[in-house]
Every structure is written in C-alpha cells, then in structure tokens.
Tab-separated table of C-alpha atoms in Angstrom:
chain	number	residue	atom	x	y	z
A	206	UNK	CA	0.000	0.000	0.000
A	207	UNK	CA	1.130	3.487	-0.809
A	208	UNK	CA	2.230	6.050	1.543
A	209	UNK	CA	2.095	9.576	1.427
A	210	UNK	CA	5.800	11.466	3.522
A	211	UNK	CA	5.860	14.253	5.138
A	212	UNK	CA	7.280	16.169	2.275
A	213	UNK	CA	4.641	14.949	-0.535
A	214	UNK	CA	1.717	15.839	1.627
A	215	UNK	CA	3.199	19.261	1.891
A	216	UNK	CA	3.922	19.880	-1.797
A	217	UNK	CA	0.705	18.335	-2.748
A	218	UNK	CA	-1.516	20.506	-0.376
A	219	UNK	CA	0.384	23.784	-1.061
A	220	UNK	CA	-0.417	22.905	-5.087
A	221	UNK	CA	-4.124	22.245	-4.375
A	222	UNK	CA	-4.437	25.559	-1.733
A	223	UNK	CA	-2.175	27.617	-4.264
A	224	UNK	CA	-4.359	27.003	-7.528
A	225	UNK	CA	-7.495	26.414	-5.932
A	226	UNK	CA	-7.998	27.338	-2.413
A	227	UNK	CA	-8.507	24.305	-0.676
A	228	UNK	CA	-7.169	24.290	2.719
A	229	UNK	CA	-5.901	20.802	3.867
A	230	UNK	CA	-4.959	20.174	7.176
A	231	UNK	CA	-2.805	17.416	9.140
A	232	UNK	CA	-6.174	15.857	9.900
A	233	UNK	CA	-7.111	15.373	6.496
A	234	UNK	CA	-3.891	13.008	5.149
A	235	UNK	CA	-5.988	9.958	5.752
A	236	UNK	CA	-8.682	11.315	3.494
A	237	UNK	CA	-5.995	12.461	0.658
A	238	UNK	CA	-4.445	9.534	0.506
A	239	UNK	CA	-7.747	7.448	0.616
A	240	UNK	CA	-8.871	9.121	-2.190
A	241	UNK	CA	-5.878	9.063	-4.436
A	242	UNK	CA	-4.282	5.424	-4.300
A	243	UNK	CA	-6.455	3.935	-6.486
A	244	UNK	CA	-5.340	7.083	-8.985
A	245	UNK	CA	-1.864	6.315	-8.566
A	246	UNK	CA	-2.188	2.741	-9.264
A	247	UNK	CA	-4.434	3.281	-12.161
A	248	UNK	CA	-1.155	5.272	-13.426
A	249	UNK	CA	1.488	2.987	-12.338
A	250	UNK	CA	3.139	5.229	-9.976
A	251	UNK	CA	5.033	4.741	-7.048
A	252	UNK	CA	4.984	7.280	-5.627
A	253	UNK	CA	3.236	10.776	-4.835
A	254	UNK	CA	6.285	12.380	-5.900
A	255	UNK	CA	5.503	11.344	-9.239
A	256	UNK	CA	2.042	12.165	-8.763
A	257	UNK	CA	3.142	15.309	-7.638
A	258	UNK	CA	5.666	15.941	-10.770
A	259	UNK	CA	2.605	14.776	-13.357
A	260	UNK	CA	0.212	17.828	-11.702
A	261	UNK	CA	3.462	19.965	-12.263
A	262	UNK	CA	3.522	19.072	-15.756
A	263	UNK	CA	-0.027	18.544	-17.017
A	264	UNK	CA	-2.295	20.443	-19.219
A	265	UNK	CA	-5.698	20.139	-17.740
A	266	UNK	CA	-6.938	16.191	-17.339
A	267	UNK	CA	-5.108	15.150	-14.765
A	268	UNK	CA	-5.768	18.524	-12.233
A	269	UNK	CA	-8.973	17.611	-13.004
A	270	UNK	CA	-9.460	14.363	-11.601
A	271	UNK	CA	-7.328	15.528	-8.413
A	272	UNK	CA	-9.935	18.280	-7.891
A	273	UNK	CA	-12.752	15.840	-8.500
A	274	UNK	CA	-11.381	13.111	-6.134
A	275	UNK	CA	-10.686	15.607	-3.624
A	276	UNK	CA	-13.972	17.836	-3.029
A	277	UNK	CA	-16.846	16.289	-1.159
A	278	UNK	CA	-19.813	17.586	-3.009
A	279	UNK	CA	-22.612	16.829	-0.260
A	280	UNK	CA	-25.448	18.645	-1.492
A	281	UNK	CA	-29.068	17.442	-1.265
A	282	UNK	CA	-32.652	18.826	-2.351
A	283	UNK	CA	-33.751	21.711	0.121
A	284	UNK	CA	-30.202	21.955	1.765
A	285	UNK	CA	-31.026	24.531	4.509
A	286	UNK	CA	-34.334	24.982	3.525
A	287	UNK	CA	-34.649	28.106	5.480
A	288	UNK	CA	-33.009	29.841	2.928
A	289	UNK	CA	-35.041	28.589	0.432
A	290	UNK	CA	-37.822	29.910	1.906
A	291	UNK	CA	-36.557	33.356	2.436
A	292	UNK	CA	-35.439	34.019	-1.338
A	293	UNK	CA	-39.365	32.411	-2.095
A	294	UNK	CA	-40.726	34.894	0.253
A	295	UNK	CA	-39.167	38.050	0.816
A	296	UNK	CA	-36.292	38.017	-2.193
A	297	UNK	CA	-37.725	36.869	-5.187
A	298	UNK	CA	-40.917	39.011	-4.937
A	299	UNK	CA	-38.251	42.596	-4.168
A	300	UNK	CA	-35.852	41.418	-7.144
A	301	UNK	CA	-39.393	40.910	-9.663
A	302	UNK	CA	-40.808	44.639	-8.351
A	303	UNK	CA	-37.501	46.522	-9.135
A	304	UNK	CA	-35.767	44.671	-11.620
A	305	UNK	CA	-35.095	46.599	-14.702
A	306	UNK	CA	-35.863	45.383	-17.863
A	307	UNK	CA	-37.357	41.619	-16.661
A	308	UNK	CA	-33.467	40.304	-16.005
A	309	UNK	CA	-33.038	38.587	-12.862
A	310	UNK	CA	-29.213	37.683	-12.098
A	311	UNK	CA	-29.236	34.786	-9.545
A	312	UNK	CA	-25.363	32.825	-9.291
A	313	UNK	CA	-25.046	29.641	-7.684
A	314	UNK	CA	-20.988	29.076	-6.958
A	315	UNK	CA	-20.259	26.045	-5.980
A	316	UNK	CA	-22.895	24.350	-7.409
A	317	UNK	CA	-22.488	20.242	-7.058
A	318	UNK	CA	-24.411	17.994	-8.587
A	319	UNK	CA	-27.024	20.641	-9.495
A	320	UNK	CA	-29.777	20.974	-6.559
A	321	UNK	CA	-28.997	24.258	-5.414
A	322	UNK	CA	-29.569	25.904	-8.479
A	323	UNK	CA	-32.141	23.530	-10.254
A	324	UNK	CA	-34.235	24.498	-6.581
A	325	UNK	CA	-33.911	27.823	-7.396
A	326	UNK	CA	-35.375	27.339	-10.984
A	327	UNK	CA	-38.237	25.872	-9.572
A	328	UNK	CA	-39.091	28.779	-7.124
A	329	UNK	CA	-38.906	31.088	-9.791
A	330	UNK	CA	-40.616	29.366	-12.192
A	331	UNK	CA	-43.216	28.818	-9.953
A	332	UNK	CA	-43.246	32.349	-9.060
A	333	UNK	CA	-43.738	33.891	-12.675
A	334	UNK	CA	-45.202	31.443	-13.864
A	335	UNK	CA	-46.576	31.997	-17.954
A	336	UNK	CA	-44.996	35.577	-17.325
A	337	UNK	CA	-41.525	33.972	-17.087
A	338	UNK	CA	-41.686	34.337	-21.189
A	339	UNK	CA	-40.552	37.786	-20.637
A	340	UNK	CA	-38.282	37.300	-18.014
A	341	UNK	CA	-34.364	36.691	-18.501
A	342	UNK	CA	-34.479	34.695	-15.760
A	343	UNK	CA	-32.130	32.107	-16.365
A	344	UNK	CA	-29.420	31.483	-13.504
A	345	UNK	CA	-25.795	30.756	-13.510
A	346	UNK	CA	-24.396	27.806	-12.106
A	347	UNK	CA	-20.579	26.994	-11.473
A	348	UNK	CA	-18.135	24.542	-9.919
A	349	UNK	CA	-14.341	23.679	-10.194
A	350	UNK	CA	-15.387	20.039	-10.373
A	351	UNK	CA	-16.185	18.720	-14.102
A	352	UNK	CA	-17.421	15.595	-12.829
A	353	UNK	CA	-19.816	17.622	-10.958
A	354	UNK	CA	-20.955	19.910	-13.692
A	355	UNK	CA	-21.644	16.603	-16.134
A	356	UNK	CA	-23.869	15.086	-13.503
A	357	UNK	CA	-25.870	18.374	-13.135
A	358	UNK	CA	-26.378	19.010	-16.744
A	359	UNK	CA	-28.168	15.589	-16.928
A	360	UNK	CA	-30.316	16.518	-14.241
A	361	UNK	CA	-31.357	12.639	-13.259
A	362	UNK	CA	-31.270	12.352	-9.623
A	363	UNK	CA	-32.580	9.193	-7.416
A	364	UNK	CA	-36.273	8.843	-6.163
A	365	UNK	CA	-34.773	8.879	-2.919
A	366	UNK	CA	-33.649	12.379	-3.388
A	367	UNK	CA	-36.222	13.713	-4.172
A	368	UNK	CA	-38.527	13.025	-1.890
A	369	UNK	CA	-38.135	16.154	0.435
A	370	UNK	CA	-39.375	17.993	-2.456
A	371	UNK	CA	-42.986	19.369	-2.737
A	372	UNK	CA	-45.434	16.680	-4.523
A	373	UNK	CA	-46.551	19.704	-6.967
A	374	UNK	CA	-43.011	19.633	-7.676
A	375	UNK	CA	-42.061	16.137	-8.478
A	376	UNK	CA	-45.500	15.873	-10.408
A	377	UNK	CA	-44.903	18.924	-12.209
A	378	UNK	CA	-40.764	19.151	-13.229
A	379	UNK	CA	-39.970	15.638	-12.796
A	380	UNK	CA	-40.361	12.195	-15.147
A	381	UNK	CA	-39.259	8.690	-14.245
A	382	UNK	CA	-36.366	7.988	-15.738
A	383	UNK	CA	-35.965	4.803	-14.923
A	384	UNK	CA	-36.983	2.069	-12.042
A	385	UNK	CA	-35.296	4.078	-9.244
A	386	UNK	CA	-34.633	7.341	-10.429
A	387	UNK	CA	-36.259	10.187	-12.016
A	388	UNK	CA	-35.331	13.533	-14.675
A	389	UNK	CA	-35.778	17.164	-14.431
A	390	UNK	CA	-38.022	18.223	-17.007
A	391	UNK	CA	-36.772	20.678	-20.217
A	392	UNK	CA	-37.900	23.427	-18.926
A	393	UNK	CA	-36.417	23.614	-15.601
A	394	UNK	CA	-32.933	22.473	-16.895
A	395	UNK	CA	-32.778	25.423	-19.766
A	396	UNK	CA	-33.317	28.049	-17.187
A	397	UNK	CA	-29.859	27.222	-15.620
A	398	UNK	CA	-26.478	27.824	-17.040
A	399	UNK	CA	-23.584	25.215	-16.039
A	400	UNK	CA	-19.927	27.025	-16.105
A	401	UNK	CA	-16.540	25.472	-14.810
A	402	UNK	CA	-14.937	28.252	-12.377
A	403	UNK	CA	-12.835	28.472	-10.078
A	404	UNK	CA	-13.792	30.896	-7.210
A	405	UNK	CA	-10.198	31.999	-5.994
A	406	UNK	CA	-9.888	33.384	-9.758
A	407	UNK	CA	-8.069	36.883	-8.531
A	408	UNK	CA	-10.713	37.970	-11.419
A	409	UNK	CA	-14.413	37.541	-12.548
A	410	UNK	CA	-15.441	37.445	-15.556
A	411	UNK	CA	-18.935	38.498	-15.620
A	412	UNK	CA	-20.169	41.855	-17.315
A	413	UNK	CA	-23.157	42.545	-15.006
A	414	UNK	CA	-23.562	42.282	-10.878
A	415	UNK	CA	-25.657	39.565	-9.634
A	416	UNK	CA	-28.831	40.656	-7.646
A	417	UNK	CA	-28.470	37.284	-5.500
A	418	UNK	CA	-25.348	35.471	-4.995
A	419	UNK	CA	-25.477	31.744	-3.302
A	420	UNK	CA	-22.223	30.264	-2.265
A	421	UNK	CA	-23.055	27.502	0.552
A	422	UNK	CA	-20.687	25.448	2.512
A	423	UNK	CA	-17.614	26.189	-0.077
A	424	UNK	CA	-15.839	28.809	2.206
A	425	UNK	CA	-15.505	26.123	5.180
A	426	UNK	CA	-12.813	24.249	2.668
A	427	UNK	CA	-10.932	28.204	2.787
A	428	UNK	CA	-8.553	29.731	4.660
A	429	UNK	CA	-9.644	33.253	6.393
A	430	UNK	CA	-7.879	35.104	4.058
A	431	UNK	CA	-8.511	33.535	0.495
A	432	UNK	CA	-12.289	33.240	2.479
A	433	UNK	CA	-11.600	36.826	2.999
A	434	UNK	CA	-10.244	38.023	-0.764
A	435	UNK	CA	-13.227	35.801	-2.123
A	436	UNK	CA	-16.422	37.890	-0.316
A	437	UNK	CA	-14.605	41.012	-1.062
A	438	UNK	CA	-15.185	39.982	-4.816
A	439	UNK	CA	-18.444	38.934	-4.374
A	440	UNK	CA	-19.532	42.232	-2.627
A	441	UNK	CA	-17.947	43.794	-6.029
A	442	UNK	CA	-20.182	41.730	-7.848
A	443	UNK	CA	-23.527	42.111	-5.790
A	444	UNK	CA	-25.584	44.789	-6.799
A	445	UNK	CA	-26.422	47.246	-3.869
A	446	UNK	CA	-29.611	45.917	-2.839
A	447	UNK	CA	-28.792	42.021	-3.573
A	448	UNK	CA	-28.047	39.060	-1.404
A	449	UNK	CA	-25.332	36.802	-0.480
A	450	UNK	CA	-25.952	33.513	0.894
A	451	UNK	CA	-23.561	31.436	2.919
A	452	UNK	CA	-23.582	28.325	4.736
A	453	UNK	CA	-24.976	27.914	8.185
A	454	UNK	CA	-21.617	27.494	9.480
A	455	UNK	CA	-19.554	29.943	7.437
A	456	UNK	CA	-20.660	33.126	9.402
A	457	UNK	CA	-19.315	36.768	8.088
A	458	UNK	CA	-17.867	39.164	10.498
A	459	UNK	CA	-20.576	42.080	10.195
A	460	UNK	CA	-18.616	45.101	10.340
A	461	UNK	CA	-15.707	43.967	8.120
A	462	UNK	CA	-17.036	42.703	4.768
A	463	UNK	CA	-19.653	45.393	4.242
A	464	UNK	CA	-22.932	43.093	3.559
A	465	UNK	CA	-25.916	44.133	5.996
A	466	UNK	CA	-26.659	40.742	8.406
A	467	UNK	CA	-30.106	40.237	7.721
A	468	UNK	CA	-30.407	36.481	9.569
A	469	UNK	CA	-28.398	33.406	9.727
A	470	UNK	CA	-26.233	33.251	7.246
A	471	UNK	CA	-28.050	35.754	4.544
A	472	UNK	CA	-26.890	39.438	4.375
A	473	UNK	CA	-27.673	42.081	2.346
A	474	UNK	CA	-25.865	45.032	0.432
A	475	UNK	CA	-26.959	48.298	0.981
C-alpha cells in the first residue's frame, strides 16, 4: 500500500491551496491519501512524488481528476431549507418589483451535482409562472469540479432524493427515468447555465452584478484570508440591494465585509 511522507503531503496541499484554495490540514492526510491510491495505481506510480511531478507538468486532465477526487460535493434537495424559503418569500418578490428590464441575475458558486440551483429554478418558475416568457431569468451555475458539472447538466437524480421535495413539484418538473430514479423536465434544466470556475480566480469574468449570490458550505474548505479576498469579490459583484448567501456554518464578520446581516447566514448590500 502506498504512503504519502511528510514532504509529498506538503507539496501536494500547497499545489491544491495555491491554484485552488482548498485548505488541507494534518487531519485530512488519511482522506488524501484514501482518495488518491487507487489514482496512482491506475497510473502505475510509485509514488506521490511522481504524482506530484505529473500535476506539475499537465495540461488540464489530470488537475482535473485531483480536484474531482478531492472535493466532497454533499449537497441534497432543500439543503437549509430556510433559505429557500426566504429568497421564495421576501427576495424573489423585491428582485421581480424593481428589476429593470425583466433580467433577474441569480449565481449559484459552488454548485455540485445541481440541486442548489435547479431548486432555485423551480421557485422562480413557480413564481412567474406563464410571465416567465418575458423574463431573462435564467441562472448561472458553477463549480471547479467537471465531474460535478456533467452530472448536473443531466439533471437525473434518485427517487430517494427527491422526496423532500414538494409533490406539486415532483408531479410537475420531474419524469421517471428509470426504475429508481427520475429527470428534471426541459424546462427547468434550460433556465440554468452550467460554467466550470474556479472561485479563488483573482478575477471575474462576468459583465453585469448579480442581484443574489449563493455560495453555501464552499468557504468552510478556505482559509480566512482567500475566504476573505473571495467575499470582497463577491460584494464587487452584488448589486447594492442584492443578497449573499452562505452556509450555516460559514458566518461573516458584520462590520468587516460590508454586507448588511439580515439572519443566519443571509446578508444584504446596501
């Protein structure tokens, strides 16, 4: 069985936190190397020095399977459904009254395997309902995990998953797929817009500020100051007025970041 030294685990985690701000600690060797034997072996290394020297030298694939190997991804259907509720209620219905010219700009980062966003979809398709014809209202979606983004496109998630959803829901965006799983309908899946991106990008690329910004249990993988750097660009890119969401557990210091607290884990730019 492979082992990782001292000296790889340190090269290797200073590559991943340099180029894509994951932070990790001591505690998570185990997890590393868990994750990546079976990727060494498939490559008939012996080591994760050559591991390490491959990521050095590569032009894309193999960083890509590190980051998907790596990243947890545990997302589910009405994750912190509070928040849910609080776009439905008091968000969605300020952004439809004042937004100019029909064009709602909603940005999941840190996406997954698509539930996040796709629940969004449904809120505000529900919402407008036939008037949605004259509404932009198609949302963007992004991860650093192509894996990730693939599964999310296809939008075919288990039975099992599902099942915290509203019936009215399931009945009304959902088809079997198969015996144990079931697929977003058409309509639902063209209102979001998948993108690869990684959020510690010292730039965005986006021409236009977002009037509600969701980024949920990504930070807690940060360090305070890339954590830091990264809300200070998403302020930039909140219009004054919009929302940022956060995980439950990934708290913002109120007087240093600039966003209005507005409840757990939602604030607001003024």
């Amino acid at each position: 069985m492979l082992t990782i030294t001292d000296d790889e685990f340190r090269k290797l985690t200073a590559f991943i936190k340099t180029n894509y701000g994951i932070n990790l600690k001591e505690e998570k060797r185990t997890l590393l190397l868990g994750r990546l034997q079976n990727v060494l072996a498939q490559k008939k290394l012996g080591s994760f020095s050559e591991y390490y020297q491959q990521l050095l030298a590569d032009s894309g694939a193999e960083v890509v399977t590190l980051i998907d190997r790596i990243t947890t991804n545990h997302t589910y259907f009405m994750r912190e459904a509070d928040h849910f509720r609080y776009f439905k209620s008091t968000v969605l219905p300020d952004l439809v009254k004042t937004a100019k010219d029909k064009d709602l700009r909603i940005w999941s980062a840190g996406c997954s395997s698509g539930e996040e966003p796709y629940t969004l979809a449904m809120i505000i398709y529900d919402f407008l309902g036939k008037e949605i014809v004259w509404w932009d209202a198609k949302l963007l979606a992004t991860d650093i995990s192509s894996q990730m983004l693939e599964i999310a496109k296809a939008g075919v998630y288990s039975d099992e998953k599902l099942a915290k959803l509203p019936a009215q829901w399931r009945l009304n965006y959902f088809k079997k797929y198969d015996a144990q799983n079931s697929v977003l309908s058409d309509k639902i899946r063209n209102e979001v817009i998948y993108r690869k991106f990684n959020l510690i990008n010292p730039v965005f690329p986006f021409k236009r500020k977002f009037q509600a910004i969701f980024c949920r249990n990504v930070m807690i993988y940060f360090d305070a100051k890339t954590k830091a750097e990264l809300v200070k660009r998403f302020y930039e890119f909140t219009e004054p007025g919009g929302y940022l969401f956060v995980g439950h557990s990934e708290s913002l210091t109120r007087d240093r970041f600039g966003y209005k607290y507005v409840m757990p884990a939602i604030y607001r730019k003024e």
